[in-house]
Coordinates of C-alpha atoms and ligand atoms in Angstrom, one line a residue:
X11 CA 102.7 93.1 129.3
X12 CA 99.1 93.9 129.5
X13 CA 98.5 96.8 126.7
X14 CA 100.6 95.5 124.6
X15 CA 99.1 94.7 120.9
X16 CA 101.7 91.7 120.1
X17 CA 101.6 90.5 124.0
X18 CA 97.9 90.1 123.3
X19 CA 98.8 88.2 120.2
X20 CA 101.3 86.3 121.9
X21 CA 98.4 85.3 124.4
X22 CA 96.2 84.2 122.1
X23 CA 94.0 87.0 123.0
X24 CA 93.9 88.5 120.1
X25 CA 93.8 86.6 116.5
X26 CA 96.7 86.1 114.2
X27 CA 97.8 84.4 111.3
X28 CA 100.7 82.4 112.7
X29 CA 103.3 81.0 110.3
X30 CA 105.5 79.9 113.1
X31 CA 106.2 79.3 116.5
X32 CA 109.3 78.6 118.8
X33 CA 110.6 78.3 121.9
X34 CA 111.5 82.2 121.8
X35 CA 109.2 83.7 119.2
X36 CA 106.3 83.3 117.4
X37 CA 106.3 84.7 113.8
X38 CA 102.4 86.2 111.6
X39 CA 101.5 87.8 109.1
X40 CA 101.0 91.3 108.7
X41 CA 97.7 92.8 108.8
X42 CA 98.8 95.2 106.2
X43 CA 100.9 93.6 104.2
X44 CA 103.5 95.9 102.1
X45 CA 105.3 93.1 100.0
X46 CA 103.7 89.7 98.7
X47 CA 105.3 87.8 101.8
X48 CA 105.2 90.6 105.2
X49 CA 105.7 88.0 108.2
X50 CA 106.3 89.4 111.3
X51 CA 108.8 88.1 114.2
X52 CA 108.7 88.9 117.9
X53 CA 110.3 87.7 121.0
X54 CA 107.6 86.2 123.4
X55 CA 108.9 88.1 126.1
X56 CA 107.9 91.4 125.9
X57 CA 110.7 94.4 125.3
X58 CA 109.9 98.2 123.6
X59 CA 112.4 97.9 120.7
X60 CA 115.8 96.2 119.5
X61 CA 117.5 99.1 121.4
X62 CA 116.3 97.6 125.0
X63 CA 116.7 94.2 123.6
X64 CA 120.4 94.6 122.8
X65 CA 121.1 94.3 126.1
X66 CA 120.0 90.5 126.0
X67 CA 122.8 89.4 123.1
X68 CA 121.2 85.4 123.5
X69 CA 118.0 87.1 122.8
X70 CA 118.9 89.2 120.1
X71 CA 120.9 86.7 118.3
X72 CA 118.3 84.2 118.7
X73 CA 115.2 86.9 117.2
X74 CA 117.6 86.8 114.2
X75 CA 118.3 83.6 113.7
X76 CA 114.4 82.6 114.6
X77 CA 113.7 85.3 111.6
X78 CA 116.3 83.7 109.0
X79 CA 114.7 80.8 109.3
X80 CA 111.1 81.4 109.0
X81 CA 112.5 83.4 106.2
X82 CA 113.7 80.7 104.7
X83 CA 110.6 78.2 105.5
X84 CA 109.1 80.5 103.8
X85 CA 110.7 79.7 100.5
X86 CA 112.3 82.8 100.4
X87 CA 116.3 81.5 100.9
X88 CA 118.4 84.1 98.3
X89 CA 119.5 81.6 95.0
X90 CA 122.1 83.6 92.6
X91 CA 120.1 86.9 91.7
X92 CA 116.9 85.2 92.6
X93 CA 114.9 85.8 95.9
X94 CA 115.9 86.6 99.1
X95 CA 114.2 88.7 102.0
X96 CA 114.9 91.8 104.0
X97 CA 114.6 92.3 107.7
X98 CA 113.7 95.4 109.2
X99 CA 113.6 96.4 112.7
X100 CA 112.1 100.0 113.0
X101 CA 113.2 101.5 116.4
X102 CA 111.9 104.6 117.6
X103 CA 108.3 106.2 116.4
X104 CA 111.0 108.8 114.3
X105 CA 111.8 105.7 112.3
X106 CA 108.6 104.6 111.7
X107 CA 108.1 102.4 114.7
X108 CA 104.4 101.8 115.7
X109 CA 104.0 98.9 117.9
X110 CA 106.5 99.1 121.1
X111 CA 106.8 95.3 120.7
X112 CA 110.2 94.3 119.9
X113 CA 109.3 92.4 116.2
X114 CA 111.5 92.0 113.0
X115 CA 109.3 92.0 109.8
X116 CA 110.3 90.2 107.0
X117 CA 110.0 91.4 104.0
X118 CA 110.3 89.3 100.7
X119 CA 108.3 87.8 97.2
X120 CA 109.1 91.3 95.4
X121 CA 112.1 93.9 94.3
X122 CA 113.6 96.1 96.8
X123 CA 115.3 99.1 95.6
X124 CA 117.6 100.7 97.6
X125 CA 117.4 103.8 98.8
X126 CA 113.9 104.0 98.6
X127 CA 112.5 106.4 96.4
Ligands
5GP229 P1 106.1 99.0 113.0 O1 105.4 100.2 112.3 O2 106.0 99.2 114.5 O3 107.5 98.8 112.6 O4 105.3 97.7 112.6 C1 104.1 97.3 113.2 C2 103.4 96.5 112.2 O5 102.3 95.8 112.9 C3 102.8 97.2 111.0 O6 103.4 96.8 109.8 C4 101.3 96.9 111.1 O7 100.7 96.7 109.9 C5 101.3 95.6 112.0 N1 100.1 95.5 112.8 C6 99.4 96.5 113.5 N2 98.4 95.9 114.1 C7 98.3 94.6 113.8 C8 97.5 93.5 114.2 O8 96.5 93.7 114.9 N3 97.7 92.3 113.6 C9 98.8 92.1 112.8 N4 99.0 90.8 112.3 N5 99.7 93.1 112.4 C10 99.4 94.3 112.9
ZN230 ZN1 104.5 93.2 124.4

């Protein structure tokens, strides 16, 4: 989708620092990174947000699994109280949303408390 930030990243069009790339998604860093490891994960073909995705279940199952396992490639597979990632999918600009490119960031290397403070 031309003016589309991650489209343009997808494209090569516009630089990125890939971890990963599959048949369905390609995975990068975050510019601003808000946890030791902040990877992002979005579909190569272009959707606003997991709400219009949804409608594709192969696709949406696939975005997860493609963002397990770059979590784990990653190094950061849960062991006993040790580790692990989150995944967040903000959908909506109300939820913080800021790129209408469908993406899952993954969040790991740190703490999370939950709630938030
Ligand atoms: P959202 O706020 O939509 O859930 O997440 C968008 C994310 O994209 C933000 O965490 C933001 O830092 C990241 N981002 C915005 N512009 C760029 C960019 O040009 N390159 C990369 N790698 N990340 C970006
Ligand atoms: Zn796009």
């Amino acid at each position: 989708m031309s003016n589309c930030l991650f489209c343009s990243i997808i494209a090569g069009d516009i630089p990125a620092d890939v971890v990963a790339r599959t048949e369905h998604s390609l995975a990068f860093r975050d510019i601003d990174p808000q946890a030791p490891v902040h990877v992002l994960v979005v579909p190569l073909q272009h959707s606003a947000d997991v709400s219009e995705l949804s409608a594709d279940h192969e696709a949406t199952g696939q975005l997860m699994a493609d963002a397990a396992s770059v979590a784990r490639e990653l190094g950061l597979a849960p062991q006993g109280d040790q580790s692990g990632f989150r995944l967040v999918l903000n959908t909506g600009a109300g939820a913080g949303q800021s790129v209408f490119h469908t993406h899952v960031h993954i969040l790991g290397g740190r703490d999370f408390l939950w709630p938030p403070g």
